[in-house]
Coordinates of C-alpha atoms in Angstrom, one line a residue:
M106 CA -131.4 99.1 -225.4
L107 CA -128.6 101.6 -225.4
Y108 CA -126.6 102.1 -222.2
T109 CA -125.4 105.6 -221.8
Q110 CA -123.3 107.4 -219.3
N111 CA -126.2 109.7 -218.4
K112 CA -128.3 107.1 -216.6
K113 CA -127.7 106.7 -212.9
Y114 CA -128.5 103.5 -211.1
D115 CA -129.2 102.8 -207.4
V116 CA -127.1 99.6 -207.4
I117 CA -124.5 98.1 -209.7
V118 CA -123.7 94.4 -209.3
V119 CA -120.4 93.2 -210.9
G120 CA -120.6 89.6 -211.8
A121 CA -123.6 87.3 -212.7
G122 CA -122.7 84.2 -210.7
H123 CA -124.8 82.9 -208.0
A124 CA -124.1 85.8 -205.6
G125 CA -124.6 88.4 -208.3
C126 CA -127.9 87.0 -209.5
E127 CA -129.4 86.9 -206.0
A128 CA -128.0 90.4 -205.2
A129 CA -129.4 91.9 -208.4
T130 CA -132.8 90.4 -208.2
A131 CA -133.2 91.2 -204.4
A132 CA -132.3 94.9 -204.9
A133 CA -134.4 95.2 -208.0
N134 CA -137.4 93.4 -206.4
L135 CA -137.2 96.0 -203.5
G136 CA -137.4 98.8 -206.0
S137 CA -133.8 99.9 -206.7
Q138 CA -132.7 100.6 -210.3
V139 CA -130.1 97.9 -210.8
L140 CA -127.4 97.3 -213.4
L141 CA -125.9 93.8 -213.6
I142 CA -122.5 93.7 -215.4
T143 CA -121.2 90.3 -216.5
L144 CA -118.4 89.1 -218.7
D145 CA -120.6 86.7 -220.7
M146 CA -124.4 86.8 -220.8
N147 CA -124.4 83.1 -222.0
R148 CA -122.8 81.9 -218.7
I149 CA -125.1 83.6 -216.2
A150 CA -125.3 81.6 -212.9
Q151 CA -122.9 79.1 -214.4
M152 CA -122.4 75.9 -212.3
S153 CA -118.6 76.1 -212.5
C154 CA -118.0 72.9 -210.6
N155 CA -120.5 70.2 -209.9
P156 CA -124.0 70.3 -211.4
A157 CA -125.7 70.1 -208.0
V158 CA -127.3 72.4 -205.5
G159 CA -127.6 71.9 -201.7
G160 CA -126.1 69.2 -199.5
I161 CA -125.1 69.2 -195.8
A162 CA -126.0 72.7 -194.4
K163 CA -125.9 74.1 -198.0
G164 CA -129.4 72.8 -198.6
Q165 CA -130.6 74.7 -195.5
I166 CA -129.1 77.9 -197.0
V167 CA -131.0 77.4 -200.3
R168 CA -134.3 77.0 -198.4
E169 CA -133.4 80.2 -196.4
I170 CA -132.8 82.1 -199.7
D171 CA -136.2 80.9 -200.9
A172 CA -137.9 81.8 -197.7
L173 CA -136.6 85.4 -198.1
G174 CA -138.0 85.6 -201.6
G175 CA -134.8 84.6 -203.5
R176 CA -134.8 82.6 -206.7
M177 CA -132.2 79.8 -206.2
G178 CA -134.7 77.3 -204.8
L179 CA -137.3 77.9 -207.5
I180 CA -134.8 77.5 -210.3
T181 CA -133.2 74.5 -208.7
D182 CA -136.7 72.8 -208.5
R183 CA -137.4 73.8 -212.1
T184 CA -134.2 72.2 -213.5
A185 CA -133.7 69.3 -211.1
I186 CA -132.9 65.8 -212.5
Q187 CA -132.5 64.2 -209.1
F188 CA -133.5 65.1 -205.6
R189 CA -132.5 63.5 -202.3
M190 CA -132.8 64.4 -198.6
L191 CA -129.4 63.7 -197.0
N192 CA -128.9 62.6 -193.3
R193 CA -132.4 61.1 -192.9
S194 CA -131.0 58.6 -190.4
K195 CA -130.2 61.5 -188.1
G196 CA -132.4 64.1 -186.3
P197 CA -134.3 66.7 -188.4
A198 CA -131.7 69.4 -187.6
M199 CA -129.3 67.4 -189.8
W200 CA -131.7 66.8 -192.7
S201 CA -130.3 68.5 -195.8
P202 CA -131.9 68.7 -199.3
R203 CA -129.7 68.2 -202.3
S204 CA -130.4 68.0 -206.1
Q205 CA -128.6 67.2 -209.3
N206 CA -129.4 69.8 -211.9
D207 CA -129.3 70.3 -215.7
R208 CA -126.4 72.7 -215.9
M209 CA -127.5 74.4 -219.1
R210 CA -131.1 74.7 -218.1
F211 CA -130.2 76.1 -214.7
S212 CA -128.2 78.9 -216.4
E213 CA -130.9 79.5 -219.0
A214 CA -133.6 79.7 -216.3
W215 CA -131.6 82.2 -214.3
R216 CA -131.2 84.4 -217.4
Q217 CA -134.9 84.3 -218.0
E218 CA -135.5 85.4 -214.4
L219 CA -133.1 88.3 -214.8
E220 CA -134.6 89.4 -218.1
Q221 CA -138.1 89.4 -216.7
Q222 CA -137.2 91.2 -213.5
A223 CA -138.5 94.8 -213.3
N224 CA -135.9 97.5 -212.5
L225 CA -133.0 95.3 -213.7
E226 CA -130.8 95.8 -216.7
I227 CA -127.9 93.6 -217.9
Y228 CA -124.7 94.8 -219.6
Q229 CA -121.9 92.6 -221.0
D230 CA -118.5 94.0 -220.3
E231 CA -115.6 93.8 -217.8
V232 CA -115.3 96.2 -214.9
K233 CA -111.8 97.5 -214.7
E234 CA -112.0 100.3 -212.1
L235 CA -114.2 101.6 -209.3
I236 CA -115.0 105.3 -209.4
L237 CA -114.6 106.9 -206.0
D238 CA -115.4 110.2 -204.4
G239 CA -113.1 110.3 -201.4
E240 CA -114.1 107.2 -199.3
K241 CA -117.4 106.7 -201.2
V242 CA -118.0 104.6 -204.3
T243 CA -119.9 106.5 -207.1
G244 CA -119.7 104.0 -210.0
V245 CA -117.6 101.8 -212.2
R246 CA -115.6 102.1 -215.4
T247 CA -115.5 99.2 -217.9
L248 CA -113.0 97.7 -220.3
L249 CA -114.8 99.3 -223.2
G250 CA -114.6 102.7 -221.6
M251 CA -118.2 102.9 -220.3
L252 CA -118.9 104.8 -217.1
F253 CA -121.8 103.8 -215.0
E254 CA -122.8 105.7 -211.9
A255 CA -124.4 104.4 -208.7
P256 CA -123.9 105.0 -204.9
N257 CA -123.8 101.3 -204.3
V258 CA -121.6 98.7 -206.0
I259 CA -121.6 95.0 -205.1
L260 CA -118.5 93.0 -206.2
T261 CA -119.4 89.3 -206.8
V262 CA -116.5 88.4 -209.0
G263 CA -116.1 84.7 -208.1
T264 CA -112.7 83.3 -209.1
F265 CA -112.1 85.9 -211.8
L266 CA -109.8 88.4 -209.9
G267 CA -106.3 87.4 -211.0
G268 CA -107.5 84.0 -212.0
L269 CA -104.8 81.5 -213.0
M270 CA -105.6 77.9 -214.1
H271 CA -103.2 75.0 -213.7
F272 CA -103.2 71.9 -216.0
G273 CA -100.1 70.3 -214.7
E274 CA -97.1 72.4 -215.8
I275 CA -99.4 74.4 -218.1
Q276 CA -100.7 77.7 -216.7
I277 CA -103.4 79.7 -218.4
P278 CA -104.8 83.0 -217.1
G279 CA -108.5 82.7 -216.6
G280 CA -111.4 82.9 -214.2
R281 CA -112.9 79.7 -215.5
I282 CA -112.1 77.4 -218.4
S283 CA -112.4 79.4 -221.7
E284 CA -113.1 82.6 -219.8
P285 CA -110.5 85.4 -219.2
A286 CA -109.4 86.6 -215.8
S287 CA -110.2 90.0 -214.5
I288 CA -107.2 92.2 -213.9
G289 CA -107.0 95.6 -212.3
L290 CA -109.5 95.7 -209.5
T291 CA -107.3 93.8 -207.0
Q292 CA -104.5 96.3 -207.4
Q293 CA -106.9 99.3 -207.0
L294 CA -108.5 97.8 -203.9
S295 CA -105.1 96.9 -202.5
D296 CA -103.9 100.5 -203.1
L297 CA -106.9 101.7 -201.1
G298 CA -105.8 99.6 -198.1
F299 CA -107.7 96.4 -198.5
R300 CA -105.9 93.2 -197.3
T301 CA -105.8 90.6 -200.0
D302 CA -104.5 87.1 -200.5
R303 CA -104.8 84.1 -202.9
M304 CA -106.9 81.0 -202.7
K305 CA -107.0 77.8 -204.7
T306 CA -109.9 75.6 -205.8
G307 CA -110.2 72.9 -208.4
T308 CA -112.5 70.8 -210.5
P309 CA -112.4 67.3 -211.9
A310 CA -112.5 66.1 -215.5
R311 CA -115.8 65.9 -217.4
I312 CA -116.2 62.5 -219.1
D313 CA -118.3 60.9 -221.9
A314 CA -121.1 58.7 -220.5
R315 CA -120.8 56.5 -223.6
S316 CA -117.3 55.5 -222.4
I317 CA -118.4 54.5 -218.9
H318 CA -119.3 50.9 -217.9
F319 CA -122.3 51.7 -215.8
D320 CA -123.1 48.0 -215.2
E321 CA -119.9 47.9 -213.0
C322 CA -121.0 50.8 -210.8
D323 CA -123.5 51.0 -208.0
K324 CA -126.6 52.9 -209.0
Q325 CA -127.9 55.7 -206.8
E326 CA -131.5 56.7 -207.5
G327 CA -133.1 59.9 -206.4
E328 CA -136.2 60.2 -204.1
Q329 CA -139.7 60.9 -205.2
D330 CA -141.7 62.5 -202.4
F331 CA -143.0 65.9 -201.5
H332 CA -139.7 67.5 -200.6
R333 CA -138.3 70.2 -202.8
F334 CA -136.3 73.5 -202.3
S335 CA -138.9 76.2 -202.8
F336 CA -141.7 76.7 -200.3
L337 CA -143.9 77.9 -203.1
D338 CA -146.3 75.2 -204.4
T339 CA -145.8 76.1 -208.0
E340 CA -145.9 73.7 -211.0
H341 CA -142.4 73.2 -212.3
P342 CA -141.8 71.4 -215.6
K343 CA -140.6 68.0 -214.6
L344 CA -137.3 66.9 -216.2
Q345 CA -136.5 63.3 -216.5
Q346 CA -135.1 62.0 -213.2
L347 CA -131.7 60.4 -213.6
P348 CA -129.6 58.2 -211.3
C349 CA -126.0 58.9 -210.2
Y350 CA -123.4 56.1 -210.1
I351 CA -120.7 55.2 -207.6
T352 CA -117.4 53.6 -208.3
Y353 CA -114.0 53.6 -206.5
T354 CA -110.4 54.3 -207.1
N355 CA -107.9 51.5 -206.5
E356 CA -104.2 50.9 -205.7
E357 CA -103.3 50.9 -209.3
S358 CA -104.8 54.3 -209.9
H359 CA -103.2 55.6 -206.7
D360 CA -99.8 54.4 -207.9
I361 CA -100.1 56.2 -211.2
L362 CA -101.1 59.4 -209.3
R363 CA -98.3 59.0 -206.7
Q364 CA -95.6 58.6 -209.3
A365 CA -96.6 61.9 -210.9
L366 CA -96.8 64.0 -207.7
D367 CA -93.6 65.8 -208.8
R368 CA -95.7 67.2 -211.7
S369 CA -98.6 68.3 -209.5
P370 CA -98.7 72.1 -209.0
L371 CA -99.9 71.4 -205.5
Y372 CA -96.7 69.6 -204.6
N373 CA -93.9 71.0 -206.8
G374 CA -94.3 74.6 -205.5
Q375 CA -96.2 75.9 -208.5
I376 CA -99.3 76.7 -206.3
Q377 CA -98.6 78.6 -203.1
S378 CA -102.2 79.7 -202.3
I379 CA -104.7 78.3 -199.7
G380 CA -106.7 75.3 -200.8
P381 CA -109.9 73.7 -199.6
R382 CA -109.6 71.3 -196.7
Y383 CA -113.0 69.8 -197.1
C384 CA -113.0 69.2 -200.9
P385 CA -109.4 67.9 -201.5
S386 CA -108.0 67.0 -204.8
I387 CA -107.4 63.3 -205.6
E388 CA -103.6 63.9 -205.2
T389 CA -104.2 65.4 -201.8
K390 CA -106.3 62.4 -200.8
I391 CA -103.6 59.8 -201.6
V392 CA -101.0 61.8 -199.7
S393 CA -103.1 62.7 -196.7
F394 CA -104.9 59.3 -196.5
A395 CA -102.0 57.1 -197.6
D396 CA -103.4 54.1 -195.8
K397 CA -106.7 54.1 -197.7
L398 CA -106.7 51.6 -200.6
S399 CA -109.7 53.3 -202.4
H400 CA -111.7 56.5 -202.5
Q401 CA -115.4 56.8 -203.5
L402 CA -116.3 58.6 -206.7
F403 CA -119.7 59.8 -207.7
L404 CA -120.5 59.9 -211.5
E405 CA -123.1 62.7 -211.8
P406 CA -125.0 63.6 -215.0
E407 CA -124.5 67.2 -216.2
G408 CA -128.0 67.3 -217.7
E409 CA -131.1 65.5 -218.9
K410 CA -130.1 65.2 -222.6
T411 CA -126.3 65.3 -222.5
T412 CA -123.7 62.5 -222.2
E413 CA -121.4 64.7 -220.1
Y414 CA -120.7 63.4 -216.6
Y415 CA -119.0 65.0 -213.6
V416 CA -116.5 62.8 -211.6
N417 CA -117.2 63.9 -208.1
G418 CA -114.2 63.1 -205.9
F419 CA -111.5 63.2 -208.6
S420 CA -110.6 66.9 -208.6
S421 CA -107.1 67.3 -209.9
S422 CA -104.5 69.7 -211.3
L423 CA -102.2 66.9 -212.6
P424 CA -101.3 66.9 -216.3
P425 CA -104.3 65.7 -218.4
E426 CA -102.5 62.5 -219.5
V427 CA -101.9 61.5 -215.9
Q428 CA -105.5 62.1 -215.0
L429 CA -106.7 60.0 -217.9
E430 CA -104.3 57.1 -217.2
A431 CA -105.3 57.0 -213.5
M432 CA -109.0 57.0 -214.3
R433 CA -108.5 54.2 -216.9
A434 CA -107.0 52.1 -214.1
I435 CA -110.5 52.0 -212.5
P436 CA -112.5 49.0 -214.1
A437 CA -115.7 51.0 -214.7
L438 CA -113.7 53.8 -216.4
R439 CA -111.2 51.6 -218.3
D440 CA -112.4 53.1 -221.6
V441 CA -113.1 56.6 -220.4
R442 CA -112.9 59.6 -222.7
F443 CA -112.5 63.1 -221.6
F444 CA -114.6 66.1 -222.7
R445 CA -112.0 68.1 -220.8
P446 CA -109.5 67.4 -218.0
G447 CA -109.7 68.7 -214.4
Y448 CA -107.7 71.7 -213.4
A449 CA -106.9 73.9 -210.4
I450 CA -107.5 77.7 -210.3
E451 CA -105.9 80.4 -208.1
Y452 CA -107.7 83.7 -207.5
D453 CA -107.6 86.8 -205.4
F454 CA -109.9 87.2 -202.3
F455 CA -110.1 89.8 -199.6
D456 CA -110.0 89.4 -195.8
P457 CA -113.7 89.4 -194.9
T458 CA -113.0 90.9 -191.5
Q459 CA -112.8 94.2 -193.5
L460 CA -116.6 93.9 -193.9
K461 CA -119.6 95.0 -191.8
P462 CA -122.3 92.4 -191.0
T463 CA -124.2 94.0 -193.9
L464 CA -121.3 93.0 -196.2
E465 CA -120.5 96.6 -196.9
T466 CA -116.8 97.3 -196.7
M467 CA -115.5 99.4 -193.8
L468 CA -113.0 101.3 -196.0
I469 CA -115.3 102.4 -198.8
E470 CA -118.9 103.5 -198.2
G471 CA -121.4 101.9 -200.6
L472 CA -119.0 99.1 -201.7
F473 CA -120.1 95.6 -200.9
F474 CA -118.4 92.2 -201.4
A475 CA -120.3 88.9 -201.7
G476 CA -119.3 85.4 -202.7
Q477 CA -115.8 83.9 -203.3
I478 CA -114.2 87.4 -203.1
N479 CA -114.8 86.9 -199.3
G480 CA -113.0 83.6 -199.2
T481 CA -116.0 81.3 -199.3
T482 CA -116.6 78.3 -201.6
G483 CA -119.9 76.9 -202.9
Y484 CA -122.8 78.2 -204.9
E485 CA -125.1 78.3 -201.9
E486 CA -122.8 80.3 -199.6
A487 CA -122.3 82.8 -202.5
A488 CA -126.0 83.1 -203.1
G489 CA -126.8 83.7 -199.5
Q490 CA -124.2 86.5 -199.3
G491 CA -125.5 88.0 -202.5
M492 CA -129.0 88.1 -201.1
V493 CA -127.9 90.0 -197.9
A494 CA -125.7 92.4 -199.9
G495 CA -128.5 93.1 -202.4
I496 CA -131.0 93.9 -199.6
N497 CA -128.5 96.1 -197.7
A498 CA -127.4 98.0 -200.9
H499 CA -131.0 98.9 -201.5
L500 CA -131.6 99.8 -197.9
R501 CA -128.7 102.3 -198.0
N502 CA -130.8 104.5 -200.3
D503 CA -133.6 104.7 -197.7
L504 CA -132.3 106.2 -194.5
A505 CA -135.6 105.5 -192.8
K506 CA -134.9 101.8 -192.9
K507 CA -132.5 99.8 -190.7
E508 CA -129.8 97.5 -191.9
F509 CA -130.7 93.9 -192.7
I510 CA -128.6 91.5 -190.5
L511 CA -129.4 87.9 -189.8
H512 CA -128.3 86.6 -186.4
R513 CA -126.7 83.2 -185.7
D514 CA -130.0 81.9 -184.2
E515 CA -132.0 83.0 -187.2
A516 CA -130.3 81.5 -190.2
Y517 CA -127.4 79.6 -191.5
I518 CA -126.8 82.6 -193.6
G519 CA -126.4 84.6 -190.4
V520 CA -123.8 82.0 -189.1
L521 CA -121.9 82.2 -192.4
I522 CA -121.7 86.0 -192.5
D523 CA -120.9 86.3 -188.8
D524 CA -118.1 83.7 -189.1
L525 CA -116.6 85.6 -192.1
V526 CA -116.7 89.1 -190.6
T527 CA -115.8 88.1 -187.1
K528 CA -113.3 85.3 -187.5
G529 CA -112.0 85.7 -191.1
V530 CA -110.8 82.7 -193.1
D531 CA -107.6 80.8 -193.3
E532 CA -109.0 78.4 -196.0
P533 CA -111.9 78.4 -198.4
Y534 CA -115.0 78.6 -196.1
R535 CA -117.6 75.9 -196.5
M536 CA -120.8 75.7 -194.4
F537 CA -121.4 72.7 -192.2
T538 CA -124.2 72.0 -189.7
S539 CA -121.5 71.8 -187.0
R540 CA -120.7 75.5 -187.4
A541 CA -124.2 76.4 -186.1
E542 CA -124.5 76.2 -182.4
H543 CA -128.3 76.6 -182.7
R544 CA -128.8 74.2 -185.5
I545 CA -131.9 72.6 -184.0
L546 CA -133.6 76.0 -184.6
L547 CA -132.2 76.3 -188.1
R548 CA -133.8 73.3 -189.7
Q549 CA -134.6 73.0 -193.4
D550 CA -138.3 72.4 -192.7
N551 CA -138.8 75.7 -190.8
A552 CA -136.8 78.2 -192.9
D553 CA -140.1 79.8 -194.1
M554 CA -141.3 80.2 -190.5
R555 CA -138.0 81.8 -189.5
L556 CA -137.5 84.1 -192.5
T557 CA -140.6 84.7 -194.6
P558 CA -142.0 87.2 -192.0
K559 CA -138.8 89.2 -192.6
A560 CA -139.3 88.9 -196.4
I561 CA -142.9 90.2 -196.0
E562 CA -141.7 93.1 -193.8
L563 CA -139.0 94.0 -196.3
G564 CA -141.3 93.7 -199.3
L565 CA -139.5 90.8 -200.9
A566 CA -142.3 88.3 -200.6
S567 CA -144.7 87.9 -203.5
E568 CA -148.4 87.9 -202.8
L569 CA -148.4 84.2 -203.6
R570 CA -145.7 83.5 -201.1
E571 CA -147.4 85.6 -198.4
Q572 CA -150.7 83.8 -198.9
R573 CA -149.2 80.3 -198.9
F574 CA -147.1 81.1 -195.8
G575 CA -150.2 82.4 -194.0
K576 CA -152.2 79.3 -194.9
K577 CA -149.4 76.9 -193.9
N578 CA -148.9 78.6 -190.6
K579 CA -152.7 78.5 -189.8
L580 CA -153.0 74.8 -190.7
R581 CA -149.9 73.9 -188.7
N582 CA -151.2 75.7 -185.6
E583 CA -154.6 74.1 -185.9
L584 CA -153.1 70.7 -186.2
I585 CA -151.0 71.2 -183.1
R586 CA -154.1 72.3 -181.2
F587 CA -156.0 69.3 -182.4
S588 CA -153.2 67.0 -181.2
E589 CA -153.2 68.7 -177.8
T590 CA -156.9 68.5 -177.2
F591 CA -158.0 65.2 -178.9
S592 CA -158.0 62.2 -176.7
V593 CA -157.5 58.6 -177.8
L594 CA -159.3 55.7 -176.1
P595 CA -157.3 52.5 -175.1
E596 CA -159.6 50.2 -177.0
N597 CA -159.1 52.2 -180.2
I598 CA -155.3 52.2 -180.3
N599 CA -154.0 49.3 -178.1
P600 CA -154.4 46.5 -180.7
F601 CA -152.1 48.5 -183.0
L602 CA -149.6 49.4 -180.2
E603 CA -149.3 45.7 -179.2
Q604 CA -148.9 44.7 -182.9
I605 CA -145.8 47.0 -183.3
G606 CA -144.4 46.1 -179.8
D607 CA -145.2 49.4 -178.2
T608 CA -146.6 49.9 -174.7
P609 CA -150.4 50.0 -174.6
I610 CA -152.1 52.9 -172.9
R611 CA -154.3 52.4 -169.8
Q612 CA -156.5 55.5 -170.0
K613 CA -157.6 58.2 -172.3
T614 CA -154.4 59.8 -173.8
K615 CA -153.9 63.0 -175.6
L616 CA -152.9 62.4 -179.3
K617 CA -149.8 64.6 -178.7
D618 CA -148.5 62.1 -176.1
L619 CA -148.7 59.3 -178.6
I620 CA -146.9 61.3 -181.3
L621 CA -144.1 61.8 -178.8
R622 CA -143.4 58.1 -178.9
P623 CA -140.3 57.2 -181.0
R624 CA -142.0 54.3 -182.9
L625 CA -145.0 56.4 -183.9
N626 CA -145.5 59.1 -186.4
M627 CA -148.5 61.1 -187.4
L628 CA -149.4 59.4 -190.7
T629 CA -149.3 55.9 -189.2
L630 CA -151.4 57.0 -186.3
A631 CA -153.9 58.7 -188.6
V632 CA -154.7 55.3 -190.2
Q633 CA -155.7 54.0 -186.8
I634 CA -157.6 57.1 -185.6
P635 CA -160.4 58.1 -188.2
P636 CA -161.0 61.6 -186.8
F637 CA -157.3 62.3 -187.0
L638 CA -157.2 61.0 -190.5
T639 CA -160.1 63.2 -191.5
R640 CA -158.3 66.2 -190.0
I641 CA -155.1 65.5 -192.0
E642 CA -156.9 64.9 -195.3
Q643 CA -158.4 68.4 -194.9
L644 CA -154.9 69.8 -195.3
G645 CA -155.0 69.0 -199.0
K646 CA -151.8 69.4 -201.0
M647 CA -150.0 70.7 -197.9
K648 CA -150.7 67.5 -196.0
E649 CA -147.2 66.0 -195.9
E650 CA -145.4 69.3 -195.5
V651 CA -147.6 70.4 -192.5
C652 CA -147.5 67.0 -190.9
E653 CA -143.7 66.9 -191.0
S654 CA -143.5 70.4 -189.5
V655 CA -145.9 69.5 -186.7
E656 CA -144.3 66.2 -185.9
I657 CA -140.9 67.8 -185.5
L658 CA -142.2 70.5 -183.3
I659 CA -144.0 67.9 -181.0
K660 CA -141.2 65.3 -180.9
Y661 CA -138.4 67.8 -180.4
G662 CA -140.3 70.5 -178.6
G663 CA -138.3 70.2 -175.4
Y664 CA -134.9 70.6 -177.2
I665 CA -136.3 73.4 -179.3
E666 CA -137.5 75.4 -176.3
R667 CA -134.2 74.9 -174.5
E668 CA -132.3 76.1 -177.5
K669 CA -134.5 79.1 -177.8
K670 CA -133.8 80.1 -174.2
Q671 CA -130.0 79.7 -174.7
A672 CA -130.3 81.9 -177.9
E673 CA -132.2 84.6 -176.0
K674 CA -129.5 84.8 -173.4
L675 CA -126.8 85.3 -176.1
Y676 CA -129.0 87.7 -178.0
R677 CA -128.9 90.2 -175.2
L678 CA -125.2 90.8 -176.0
E679 CA -126.1 91.4 -179.6
E680 CA -128.3 94.3 -178.5
V681 CA -125.5 96.1 -176.7
R682 CA -124.0 98.2 -179.6
I683 CA -120.4 99.4 -179.6
P684 CA -119.8 103.0 -180.6
K685 CA -118.6 103.1 -184.2
H686 CA -115.6 105.4 -183.6
I687 CA -114.2 103.9 -180.4
N688 CA -110.4 104.0 -180.3
Y689 CA -109.4 100.6 -178.9
E690 CA -105.7 101.5 -178.8
E691 CA -106.5 103.9 -176.0
L692 CA -108.2 101.3 -173.9
L693 CA -105.2 100.1 -172.0
Q694 CA -107.4 98.0 -169.7
L695 CA -107.8 95.6 -172.7
S696 CA -105.1 93.0 -173.5
T697 CA -102.8 93.8 -176.4
E698 CA -104.3 91.1 -178.5
A699 CA -107.8 92.4 -177.8
R700 CA -106.8 95.9 -178.8
Q701 CA -105.3 94.7 -182.1
K702 CA -108.2 92.4 -183.1
L703 CA -110.9 94.8 -182.1
S704 CA -109.2 97.6 -184.0
R705 CA -109.0 95.4 -187.1
I706 CA -112.5 93.8 -187.0
R707 CA -114.5 96.7 -185.5
P708 CA -117.3 94.6 -184.1
V709 CA -120.7 96.3 -184.1
S710 CA -122.0 94.6 -180.9
I711 CA -120.7 93.0 -177.7
G712 CA -122.0 89.7 -178.9
Q713 CA -119.9 89.9 -182.1
A714 CA -116.8 91.0 -180.0
A715 CA -117.3 88.0 -177.8
R716 CA -117.0 85.6 -180.8
I717 CA -113.6 87.0 -182.0
P718 CA -110.9 84.4 -181.3
G719 CA -108.6 85.7 -178.6
I720 CA -111.1 88.1 -176.9
S721 CA -111.4 87.0 -173.2
P722 CA -114.3 87.3 -170.8
H723 CA -112.3 90.0 -169.0
D724 CA -112.1 92.0 -172.2
I725 CA -115.8 91.7 -172.7
S726 CA -116.5 92.9 -169.1
I727 CA -114.4 96.0 -169.8
L728 CA -116.3 96.7 -173.1
L729 CA -119.6 96.3 -171.2
V730 CA -118.6 98.9 -168.7
L731 CA -117.5 101.3 -171.4
C732 CA -120.9 100.8 -173.2
G733 CA -122.7 101.8 -170.0
R734 CA -123.8 98.3 -169.1

């Protein structure tokens, strides 16, 4: 297909990483005419770092993306080579799904999704310049001189803006290994008044499985149960499930690394930018945790049929020969061979407090930022932002529809975006369950109940998703009612309760009250209570999923209701909107710090203003008076 300067699009997405793919498919699925521009069509949704999706809090984000009608969960399930539910020993608010994936098939599956998506076109080129009409974006100009017009542009450029890779003393411009950096956009945006800075991230070496002594590692198998990422019960081609392996660094490898610190870009002044606190390089670990004699390493397969492995925990920017020598000091890696060494990368990002909660920039109308350009790290955080940016870019073309904003009690994606636009970042932002004050409401099991109604209202949910959601909701409610009305006789359950050391009942007891007991769960009770077992078997393929949802709601019902009431109180402040053009500098009743921060961040509501660091309760009281409340 020929791309001409005559065609106008509704939305242009720049960059086909995880944020760009979700942004483009969301907008196109809603009906916008979308153009996705990428540097390399063969690296769409590339897993630049580890070949995994999910993890602590990140897994919840992927389930939220899926519940909203996004594609990351579906593609993750389709290309998974291992699945695990993390934090099972803790409460359900902490359970987090994670999978290892076939890197090449993940990218291939995303490209197929994009090519089959109606209203979406792909073009391979580099965007060099935004086209503006005053303070509105109207399109982009590419390296090859093409001009594409659209009233909405979403920048999802990852680590490519001003990207610079460090291999010890060697520095190579690039956004990712073997891919060029993008030059020009940062300067244009900076000239327009955007605040910009530099961040640093890194990745470990990729090694050859044939050179690893796996028999000297601890094997970590995946789990085979009903859990997955997508709420859709679709048949995914099953790839071979593979184990990961665990080994450890030692004092000898630490000594090798320590003696080469003067050659590390992180410690010799070569790198000045902000690095990630929660995913430190191996050289940072031996300096920050000097008393530790070893550090855990996970050896993760990059795919079903490749011998390439990822060394999780050994991210480094040291010279390749130092990385290799230090790895070979580890018994299981004594003969290790590199496919390529690890490296660090510096790149440009923009202060996210310059964004609205919709991820549209305050300075330029119709311009959106999503992903690492906002100072975040991680595929999942990027994809969640892309989803929100894509939805809102589409909604800008329909004045009859409101903005799409997720609140902190509705989704981890809401927590993520609110943190970015309200607090900004002083290091690469990574999501944790501890960042969500309402995390008992934001569980991985109920992401569909929280967000699929919003997807249906928007028009993002497919007919299949809407039908399955309705069926699950109906079955869940019926099972709850059954547990509340069905009574169990002492003679039918006491022998079992005595056998497991639990207190017998003295009179007829509602099934719900038995489920509340810590030692009991629905499936073990069902074996002892035939009518209950019959009811559960009637759930069919949804049996385990519905039972887990019901059991959590019953066992943690008190905590959930208390959390909902707290969230409702805070939500009232979100409903008090602040006039858009208020001049905070004229409000002398506010503290100087409050005037400065409110002028910079421009909160849309009293609730958001209250979360800005440095804004006092007195400042909020003044704002409430000014807003007529």
